[in-house]
XYZ file of C-alpha atoms in Angstrom:
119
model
C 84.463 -12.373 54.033
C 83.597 -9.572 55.796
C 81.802 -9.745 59.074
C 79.715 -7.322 61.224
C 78.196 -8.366 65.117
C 75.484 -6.284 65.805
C 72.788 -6.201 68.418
C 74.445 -6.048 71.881
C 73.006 -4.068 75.153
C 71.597 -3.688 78.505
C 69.766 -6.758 80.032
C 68.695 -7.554 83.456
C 69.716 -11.096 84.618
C 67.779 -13.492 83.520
C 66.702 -11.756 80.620
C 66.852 -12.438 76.552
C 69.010 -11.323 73.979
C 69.578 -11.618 70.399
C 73.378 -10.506 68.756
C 73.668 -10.931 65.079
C 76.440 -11.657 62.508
C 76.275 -10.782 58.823
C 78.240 -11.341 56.059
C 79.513 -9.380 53.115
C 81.858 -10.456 50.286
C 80.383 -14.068 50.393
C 77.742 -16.685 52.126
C 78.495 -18.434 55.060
C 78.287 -21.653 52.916
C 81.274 -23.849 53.720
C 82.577 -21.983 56.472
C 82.410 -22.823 60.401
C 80.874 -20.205 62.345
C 81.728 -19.263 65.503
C 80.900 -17.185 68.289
C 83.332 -16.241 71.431
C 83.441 -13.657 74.014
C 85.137 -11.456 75.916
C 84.961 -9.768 79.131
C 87.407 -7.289 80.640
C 91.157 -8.527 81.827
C 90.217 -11.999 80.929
C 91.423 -14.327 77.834
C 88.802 -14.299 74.946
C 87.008 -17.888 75.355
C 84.598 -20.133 73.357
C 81.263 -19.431 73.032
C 79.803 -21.607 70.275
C 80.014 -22.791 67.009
C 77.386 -23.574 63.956
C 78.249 -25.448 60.657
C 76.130 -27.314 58.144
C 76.750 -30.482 60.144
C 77.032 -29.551 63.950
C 76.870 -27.478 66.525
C 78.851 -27.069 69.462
C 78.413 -24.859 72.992
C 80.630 -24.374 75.689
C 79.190 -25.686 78.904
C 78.726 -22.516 80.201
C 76.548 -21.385 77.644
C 74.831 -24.758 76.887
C 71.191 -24.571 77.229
C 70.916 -20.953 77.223
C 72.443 -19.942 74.026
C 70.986 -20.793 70.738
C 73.129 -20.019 67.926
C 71.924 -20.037 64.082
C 72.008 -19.381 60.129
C 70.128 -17.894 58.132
C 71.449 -18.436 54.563
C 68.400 -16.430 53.042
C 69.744 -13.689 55.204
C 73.484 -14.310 55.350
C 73.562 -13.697 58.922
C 74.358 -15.939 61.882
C 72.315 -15.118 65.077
C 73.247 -15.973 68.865
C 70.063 -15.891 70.879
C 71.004 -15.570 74.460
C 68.541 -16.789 77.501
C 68.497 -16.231 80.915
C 71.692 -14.358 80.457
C 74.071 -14.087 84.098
C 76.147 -11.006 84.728
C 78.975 -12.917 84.440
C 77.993 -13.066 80.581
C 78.759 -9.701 80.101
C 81.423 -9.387 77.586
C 82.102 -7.892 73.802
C 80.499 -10.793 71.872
C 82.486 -11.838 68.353
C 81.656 -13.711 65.617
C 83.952 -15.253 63.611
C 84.173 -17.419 60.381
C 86.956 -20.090 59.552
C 86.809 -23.551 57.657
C 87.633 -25.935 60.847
C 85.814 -27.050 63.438
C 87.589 -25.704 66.013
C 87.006 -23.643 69.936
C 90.194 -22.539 69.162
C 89.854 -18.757 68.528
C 93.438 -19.145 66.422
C 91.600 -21.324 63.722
C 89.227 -18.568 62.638
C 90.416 -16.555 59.662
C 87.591 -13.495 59.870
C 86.261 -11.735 62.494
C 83.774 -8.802 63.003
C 84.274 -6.523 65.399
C 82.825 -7.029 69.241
C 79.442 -6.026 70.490
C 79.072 -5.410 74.272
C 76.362 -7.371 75.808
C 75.986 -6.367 79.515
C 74.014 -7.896 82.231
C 73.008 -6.355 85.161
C 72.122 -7.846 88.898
């Protein structure tokens, strides 16, 4: 499976935005999708994760972030609401067959889109 994130950019706090995933080589159908982040000199961390039978946010994100499939459209979106500058990060998505936070567990990964929020 290949995987490309797409969508990042400017936002002021407490703004919206959409980052998107698709797929190439195969569906998303019986994988685990998950999304995680990154921001400078800090460990990549759990964002969220979608499957056909749950979905899971980190606390931080939890109630802000929507995350999503659209099998039509082979592509997994995170919506992100009243984003915080200290979500600014390069945003990954990632595909594995566990349901797991742990970044190790995912077997593909597209590359990182930068989502930064200004004060």
């Amino acid at each position: 499976v290949q995987l490309q994130a797409f969508g990042g950019g400017l936002v002021q706090a407490g703004g919206s935005l959409s980052i998107s995933c698709a797929a190439s080589g195969r569906t998303f159908s019986g994988y685990v999708v998950g999304w995680f982040r990154q921001a400078p000199e800090k460990e990549r961390e759990f964002v969220a994760h979608i499957s056909a039978t749950d979905t899971v946010y980190a606390d931080s994100v939890k109630g802000r972030f929507t995350v999503s499939i659209s099998n039509a459209k082979n592509t997994a979106t995170l919506q992100m609401n009243s984003l915080k500058p200290e979500d600014t990060a390069a945003y990954y998505c990632a595909a594995g067959l566990y349901l797991t936070t742990s970044d190790k567990q995912y077997t593909y990964w597209g590359q990182g889109t930068l989502v930064t929020v200004s004060s």
